[in-house]
Coordinates of C-alpha atoms and ligand atoms in Angstrom, one line a residue:
M1419 CA 80.8 123.9 -7.7
T1420 CA 79.2 125.2 -10.7
P1421 CA 80.1 124.0 -14.2
I1422 CA 81.4 127.8 -15.2
N1423 CA 83.4 127.8 -11.8
K1424 CA 84.7 124.3 -12.6
V1425 CA 86.1 125.6 -15.7
L1426 CA 87.1 129.2 -14.7
L1427 CA 88.7 128.0 -11.1
S1428 CA 89.3 124.3 -11.4
K1429 CA 90.4 124.6 -15.2
N1430 CA 88.3 121.5 -16.0
T1431 CA 88.4 120.4 -19.5
N1432 CA 85.6 117.5 -19.4
I1433 CA 82.6 119.8 -19.1
N1434 CA 81.7 122.6 -21.6
P1435 CA 79.2 125.0 -19.9
I1436 CA 77.3 127.1 -22.2
W1437 CA 75.7 130.8 -22.0
I1438 CA 74.9 133.1 -25.0
M1439 CA 75.8 137.0 -25.3
R1440 CA 72.4 138.6 -25.5
Q1441 CA 70.6 135.5 -24.5
A1442 CA 68.2 137.7 -23.2
G1443 CA 66.9 140.2 -25.8
R1444 CA 65.2 140.6 -29.0
Y1445 CA 65.3 137.2 -30.8
L1446 CA 63.1 135.8 -27.9
P1447 CA 59.1 136.4 -28.8
E1448 CA 58.4 136.5 -25.2
F1449 CA 60.9 139.4 -25.0
R1450 CA 59.8 141.1 -27.8
E1451 CA 56.0 141.0 -26.0
I1452 CA 57.6 142.8 -22.8
R1453 CA 59.3 145.2 -24.8
K1454 CA 56.5 146.2 -27.3
N1455 CA 54.6 147.6 -24.0
N1456 CA 57.7 149.2 -22.7
T1457 CA 59.1 151.5 -25.2
N1458 CA 61.4 153.5 -22.8
F1459 CA 64.6 151.1 -22.6
I1460 CA 66.2 152.7 -19.7
K1461 CA 63.0 152.4 -17.7
L1462 CA 62.8 149.0 -18.6
C1463 CA 66.3 148.1 -17.4
L1464 CA 65.1 149.9 -14.0
N1465 CA 61.7 147.7 -13.9
V1466 CA 62.8 145.4 -11.2
N1467 CA 59.7 143.0 -12.0
L1468 CA 60.4 143.0 -15.6
S1469 CA 64.0 143.0 -16.1
S1470 CA 64.2 139.8 -13.8
Q1471 CA 61.4 138.1 -15.8
I1472 CA 63.5 138.9 -18.9
S1473 CA 67.0 137.8 -17.3
L1474 CA 65.6 134.4 -16.8
Q1475 CA 63.5 134.0 -20.1
P1476 CA 66.4 131.9 -21.7
L1477 CA 66.7 130.0 -18.7
K1478 CA 63.3 128.7 -19.1
R1479 CA 63.5 127.9 -22.7
F1480 CA 67.2 126.3 -22.9
N1481 CA 69.7 124.7 -20.6
L1482 CA 71.7 127.2 -20.0
D1483 CA 74.6 127.6 -17.4
A1484 CA 74.1 131.0 -16.5
A1485 CA 71.9 134.1 -16.3
I1486 CA 73.1 137.2 -17.6
I1487 CA 71.3 140.6 -15.7
F1488 CA 69.1 142.3 -18.1
S1489 CA 70.7 145.6 -18.3
D1490 CA 73.3 147.6 -19.9
I1491 CA 76.7 149.0 -20.0
L1492 CA 75.1 152.4 -20.5
M1493 CA 73.5 152.4 -17.1
L1494 CA 76.7 153.5 -16.2
P1495 CA 76.7 157.1 -17.7
Y1496 CA 73.1 157.2 -16.7
G1497 CA 74.2 156.8 -13.3
L1498 CA 76.5 159.5 -13.9
N1499 CA 73.6 161.9 -14.9
Q1500 CA 74.5 161.8 -18.7
K1501 CA 71.8 161.7 -20.7
V1502 CA 71.2 158.1 -22.7
D1503 CA 68.2 157.2 -24.9
F1504 CA 67.9 154.4 -26.9
K1505 CA 66.6 155.3 -30.4
K1506 CA 64.4 152.7 -32.5
N1507 CA 66.5 151.7 -35.4
F1508 CA 69.4 154.0 -34.5
G1509 CA 70.8 152.9 -31.2
P1510 CA 72.0 154.8 -28.4
K1511 CA 72.1 158.6 -28.4
L1512 CA 73.7 160.1 -25.4
G1513 CA 73.6 163.9 -24.2
E1514 CA 76.7 166.4 -23.8
L1515 CA 79.2 165.4 -21.6
Y1516 CA 79.9 168.2 -19.1
L1517 CA 83.1 167.6 -16.9
N1518 CA 82.1 169.7 -14.0
Q1519 CA 78.7 168.0 -13.6
L1520 CA 80.4 164.8 -13.9
E1521 CA 82.9 165.5 -11.2
K1522 CA 79.9 166.4 -8.6
V1523 CA 78.3 163.0 -8.7
N1524 CA 79.0 161.1 -5.7
E1525 CA 78.8 157.3 -4.9
I1526 CA 75.5 157.8 -2.8
D1527 CA 73.2 159.6 -5.6
F1528 CA 75.0 157.2 -8.0
V1529 CA 73.7 153.9 -6.2
E1530 CA 70.5 155.2 -5.6
K1531 CA 70.2 155.7 -9.1
L1532 CA 71.2 152.3 -10.0
Q1533 CA 69.7 150.9 -6.8
S1534 CA 66.8 148.7 -9.2
V1535 CA 69.7 147.3 -11.4
Y1536 CA 71.1 145.9 -7.9
S1537 CA 67.7 144.5 -6.5
I1538 CA 67.4 142.9 -9.8
V1539 CA 70.7 141.0 -10.0
K1540 CA 69.4 140.0 -6.1
K1541 CA 66.1 138.9 -7.2
V1542 CA 67.4 137.1 -10.2
S1543 CA 70.3 135.1 -8.6
S1544 CA 68.1 134.0 -5.7
N1545 CA 65.8 132.2 -8.3
Q1546 CA 65.5 128.5 -8.0
I1547 CA 65.9 127.8 -11.7
L1548 CA 69.9 129.3 -11.0
K1549 CA 70.5 126.4 -8.8
N1550 CA 74.0 125.3 -9.3
K1551 CA 74.4 127.7 -12.1
N1552 CA 76.0 131.2 -12.1
T1553 CA 74.5 134.7 -12.2
I1554 CA 76.7 136.6 -14.7
G1555 CA 77.0 140.7 -13.6
F1556 CA 78.7 143.0 -15.9
I1557 CA 80.4 146.1 -17.2
G1558 CA 81.4 148.1 -20.2
A1559 CA 85.0 148.4 -20.1
P1560 CA 86.3 152.0 -19.4
W1561 CA 87.7 152.7 -22.9
T1562 CA 84.0 151.3 -24.9
L1563 CA 82.4 153.5 -21.9
L1564 CA 84.8 156.6 -22.9
V1565 CA 83.8 155.9 -26.7
Y1566 CA 80.1 156.3 -25.8
M1567 CA 80.1 159.2 -23.7
I1568 CA 82.6 161.2 -25.5
N1569 CA 81.2 160.1 -28.9
Q1570 CA 77.7 160.3 -27.7
Q1571 CA 76.5 157.6 -30.1
S1572 CA 77.7 154.3 -31.5
P1573 CA 81.1 154.7 -33.1
K1574 CA 79.9 152.1 -35.8
Q1575 CA 80.4 154.5 -38.7
D1576 CA 83.3 156.7 -37.0
L1577 CA 84.6 158.1 -34.1
K1578 CA 84.6 162.0 -33.8
K1579 CA 87.6 163.6 -35.6
D1580 CA 88.5 165.2 -32.5
F1581 CA 87.8 162.6 -30.1
F1582 CA 91.1 162.5 -28.7
K1583 CA 91.8 166.4 -28.8
D1584 CA 90.5 167.1 -25.2
T1585 CA 92.9 165.3 -23.2
L1586 CA 91.9 166.8 -20.0
L1587 CA 88.5 165.6 -20.5
I1588 CA 89.7 162.2 -21.5
N1589 CA 91.8 161.7 -18.5
K1590 CA 89.4 162.9 -16.0
T1591 CA 86.6 160.9 -17.6
L1592 CA 88.3 157.9 -17.8
S1593 CA 89.4 157.8 -14.0
I1594 CA 85.7 158.9 -13.2
I1595 CA 84.7 155.9 -14.9
E1596 CA 87.0 153.5 -13.3
K1597 CA 86.0 154.7 -9.9
F1598 CA 82.3 154.1 -10.3
L1599 CA 82.7 150.6 -12.3
K1600 CA 84.0 149.4 -9.0
I1601 CA 81.4 150.8 -7.1
H1602 CA 78.9 149.3 -9.7
I1603 CA 80.8 145.8 -9.7
K1604 CA 80.8 145.6 -6.0
K1605 CA 76.9 146.3 -5.7
Q1606 CA 76.5 143.7 -8.3
V1607 CA 78.8 141.1 -6.3
D1608 CA 77.1 142.2 -3.0
N1609 CA 73.7 141.1 -4.7
G1610 CA 74.6 138.1 -6.0
A1611 CA 76.7 138.1 -9.2
S1612 CA 78.8 135.1 -9.1
V1613 CA 80.9 136.2 -12.4
I1614 CA 81.7 139.3 -14.0
Q1615 CA 81.8 140.0 -17.5
I1616 CA 84.1 143.2 -19.0
F1617 CA 82.5 144.1 -22.6
D1618 CA 85.2 146.2 -24.4
S1619 CA 83.0 146.0 -27.4
W1620 CA 85.1 148.7 -29.0
A1621 CA 88.6 147.8 -28.1
G1622 CA 89.1 146.9 -32.1
L1623 CA 88.9 150.8 -32.8
L1624 CA 92.3 151.6 -31.4
K1625 CA 96.1 151.4 -32.6
E1626 CA 98.2 148.8 -30.9
K1627 CA 100.4 151.9 -29.4
D1628 CA 97.1 153.5 -27.6
L1629 CA 96.4 149.9 -25.9
P1630 CA 98.6 150.2 -23.0
K1631 CA 96.9 153.6 -21.9
Y1632 CA 93.1 153.1 -22.7
I1633 CA 92.6 149.0 -22.4
Y1634 CA 95.6 147.3 -20.6
A1635 CA 96.1 150.0 -17.3
P1636 CA 92.5 150.4 -16.7
T1637 CA 91.3 147.1 -17.3
L1638 CA 93.9 145.4 -15.4
N1639 CA 92.8 147.9 -12.5
L1640 CA 89.3 146.4 -12.5
V1641 CA 90.5 142.7 -13.3
N1642 CA 92.6 142.9 -9.7
Y1643 CA 89.8 144.7 -7.9
I1644 CA 87.1 141.7 -9.3
K1645 CA 89.7 139.0 -8.1
S1646 CA 89.8 140.8 -4.6
L1647 CA 86.5 140.2 -4.3
N1648 CA 86.8 136.7 -4.8
V1649 CA 84.9 136.5 -8.2
P1650 CA 85.7 135.4 -11.7
V1651 CA 86.2 137.8 -14.3
I1652 CA 85.8 137.1 -18.1
C1653 CA 87.4 139.8 -20.5
F1654 CA 85.8 140.4 -23.9
P1655 CA 88.2 143.0 -25.6
R1656 CA 86.4 142.3 -29.1
E1657 CA 88.6 142.5 -31.9
I1658 CA 91.6 144.0 -30.0
K1659 CA 94.9 143.6 -32.4
N1660 CA 96.8 141.5 -29.9
Y1661 CA 94.6 139.2 -27.8
I1662 CA 98.0 137.3 -26.3
E1663 CA 99.5 140.2 -25.3
F1664 CA 96.6 141.4 -23.1
C1665 CA 96.0 137.8 -21.5
D1666 CA 99.9 138.6 -20.6
I1667 CA 99.4 141.9 -19.3
V1668 CA 95.4 141.7 -17.9
K1669 CA 95.2 138.1 -16.7
P1670 CA 91.5 137.6 -16.6
D1671 CA 90.2 134.3 -15.3
A1672 CA 89.1 133.8 -18.8
I1673 CA 88.9 135.4 -22.3
N1674 CA 86.2 135.7 -24.7
I1675 CA 87.3 135.4 -28.3
D1676 CA 85.4 137.2 -31.4
Y1677 CA 84.7 135.4 -34.6
N1678 CA 87.4 137.1 -36.6
V1679 CA 90.5 135.4 -34.8
N1680 CA 91.5 131.6 -35.4
P1681 CA 90.6 129.7 -32.7
K1682 CA 93.8 127.5 -33.3
D1683 CA 96.3 130.4 -32.6
I1684 CA 94.4 131.1 -29.7
L1685 CA 94.5 127.7 -28.2
K1686 CA 98.4 127.6 -29.1
D1687 CA 99.1 131.0 -27.1
I1688 CA 96.7 131.4 -24.6
K1689 CA 96.7 129.5 -21.5
I1690 CA 94.0 130.8 -19.4
P1691 CA 90.4 129.4 -19.9
V1692 CA 88.5 130.5 -23.0
Q1693 CA 84.9 131.6 -23.8
G1694 CA 83.0 132.0 -27.3
G1695 CA 84.0 132.4 -30.5
L1696 CA 81.3 131.1 -33.0
D1697 CA 79.9 133.8 -35.5
P1698 CA 76.4 134.5 -34.1
K1699 CA 75.4 134.6 -38.3
I1700 CA 75.8 130.4 -38.5
L1701 CA 72.9 130.6 -36.0
L1702 CA 71.0 132.2 -39.2
T1703 CA 72.1 128.9 -41.7
D1704 CA 70.7 125.6 -41.1
K1705 CA 71.0 122.7 -38.6
E1706 CA 73.6 120.5 -39.9
N1707 CA 75.9 123.6 -40.7
L1708 CA 75.4 124.6 -36.9
K1709 CA 76.6 121.5 -35.8
K1710 CA 79.7 121.4 -38.0
E1711 CA 80.6 125.0 -36.9
A1712 CA 80.0 124.5 -33.4
T1713 CA 81.7 120.9 -33.2
K1714 CA 84.8 122.7 -35.0
Y1715 CA 85.0 125.0 -31.5
L1716 CA 84.2 122.3 -29.3
D1717 CA 87.1 120.0 -30.9
I1718 CA 89.8 122.4 -30.8
F1719 CA 89.2 123.4 -27.2
K1720 CA 88.6 119.6 -26.1
D1721 CA 91.9 119.7 -23.9
H1722 CA 91.4 123.2 -22.9
P1723 CA 88.9 124.8 -20.5
Y1724 CA 86.2 126.1 -22.6
I1725 CA 83.2 127.6 -21.7
F1726 CA 81.1 127.5 -24.8
N1727 CA 79.6 131.1 -26.4
L1728 CA 79.3 133.1 -29.2
G1729 CA 82.0 135.7 -30.6
H1730 CA 79.3 138.3 -30.4
G1731 CA 76.1 138.8 -29.2
V1732 CA 72.9 136.6 -30.7
L1733 CA 71.5 138.3 -33.6
P1734 CA 67.4 139.5 -33.3
E1735 CA 66.8 137.6 -36.6
T1736 CA 67.8 134.2 -35.0
D1737 CA 65.4 131.1 -34.5
P1738 CA 65.1 130.3 -30.9
E1739 CA 65.2 126.8 -31.9
M1740 CA 68.3 126.9 -33.5
V1741 CA 69.7 128.2 -30.2
D1742 CA 68.0 125.3 -28.6
Y1743 CA 70.0 123.1 -31.0
L1744 CA 73.2 124.8 -30.1
V1745 CA 72.6 123.8 -26.4
Q1746 CA 72.1 120.4 -27.3
I1747 CA 74.9 119.8 -29.4
V1748 CA 77.4 121.3 -26.7
K1749 CA 75.6 119.3 -23.9
N1750 CA 75.5 116.1 -25.9
Y1751 CA 79.6 116.6 -27.1
Ligands
1CP2566 O1 65.0 146.1 -27.7 C1 66.2 146.9 -28.0 O2 65.8 147.4 -29.0 C2 67.3 146.8 -27.0 C3 68.2 146.0 -27.6 C4 69.2 145.8 -26.1 C5 69.4 145.0 -25.3 C6 68.5 143.7 -25.3 C7 70.3 147.0 -26.0 C8 70.6 148.0 -26.6 N1 70.9 146.6 -24.6 C9 70.3 145.3 -24.6 C10 70.8 144.5 -23.4 C11 71.9 144.1 -22.9 N2 73.0 145.1 -23.4 C12 72.8 143.2 -22.2 C13 71.7 142.2 -21.4 C14 71.0 141.2 -22.0 C15 71.9 139.8 -22.5 O3 73.1 140.0 -22.6 O4 71.2 139.0 -22.5 C16 74.1 143.0 -22.2 C17 75.0 142.7 -21.7 C18 74.5 144.3 -22.7 C19 75.6 145.0 -23.5 C20 75.8 145.9 -24.4 N3 75.1 146.8 -24.5 C21 77.1 146.0 -25.0 C22 78.3 145.0 -25.0 C23 78.2 143.9 -25.9 C24 77.8 144.1 -26.9 O5 76.9 144.0 -27.7 O6 79.0 144.5 -27.9 C25 77.1 147.2 -26.0 C26 78.1 147.7 -26.7 C27 76.0 148.1 -25.6 C28 75.4 148.9 -26.0 C29 74.0 149.0 -26.7 N4 72.6 148.7 -26.2 C30 71.7 148.6 -26.7 C31 72.5 148.4 -28.1 C32 71.8 148.3 -29.5 C33 73.7 148.8 -28.0 C34 74.8 148.7 -29.0 C35 74.9 149.9 -29.9 C36 76.2 150.2 -30.9 O7 76.1 149.1 -31.7 O8 76.7 150.6 -30.7

């Protein structure tokens, strides 16, 4: 069994496997080298050779326990024929969402449009370097995808004032997202993804009263679907108001925590395996501080099934040597 499966399935507390969110990305010079000549991000995500290579780059450098597929949560709206662009120094910019066009998308066209993603999963997961390691497939949670599809850009500043106004559009879009996420998950699993992570990056935008409709119900539906495929699922409802209630209702195989929650409270109230937590900004400080902060998480979760990771993605300005040092700290703990 892989170290990550030992934690997720056997609830082993003697090992701390590690992988890092955004481990394949801009902090690596070898990624920037490829990105420099491939300015269209979607095209890069559909380039089987390059995206497989990028997915494996961090494993060539560091003793990590998993590869995550180099792709993006916004490949889903792309597959649904919504225009998706990534603009330099701005982030994602999506085209207008037309319900009548969304309702016309069928499974065959969707899978054909994203076929390269599934070929990448296959190519990555069959690489020798992943022997006894996991290949992590992923999706954006329905709520987070709804946010991008309706807001048409990052909600970092704000959600559109009338975001919730068109309830018909919201409800129909949510159900279409759920339907195609299942297809997207199944294709990743069929091609070798051995864990699925659900990123709900904007869970923190919702008030508690809105969590059942936008987060609990659709995420539970997907978690149960992933479990039916016999693959473990990790949820990351970033900055959600209530991690404990989320776990009680959605029951994923593990919960990834963000860096604003107190890990001691999580340990006290959450029984399922935990992943992550360390503030990515700690990697921008010095080795001594990194050791102190990483050890804090390892100490707190020493008798709890725990996969080491960060509380959000690794920052582009991170020195790869600090990542290497972090992996060593965790492996030598
Ligand atoms: O070179 C570049 O500028 C591209 C930056 C980049 C990268 C490396 C984007 C644009 N996406 C990715 C890859 C990516 N995205 C991966 C695979 C690589 C890995 O993890 O190693 C994954 C899992 C994602 C997931 C993703 N994309 C999330 C969820 C996690 C999170 O960060 O909260 C989200 C919200 C996105 C949308 C997105 N894609 C890219 C950016 C800059 C963003 C965020 C925009 C925003 O702030 O709203």
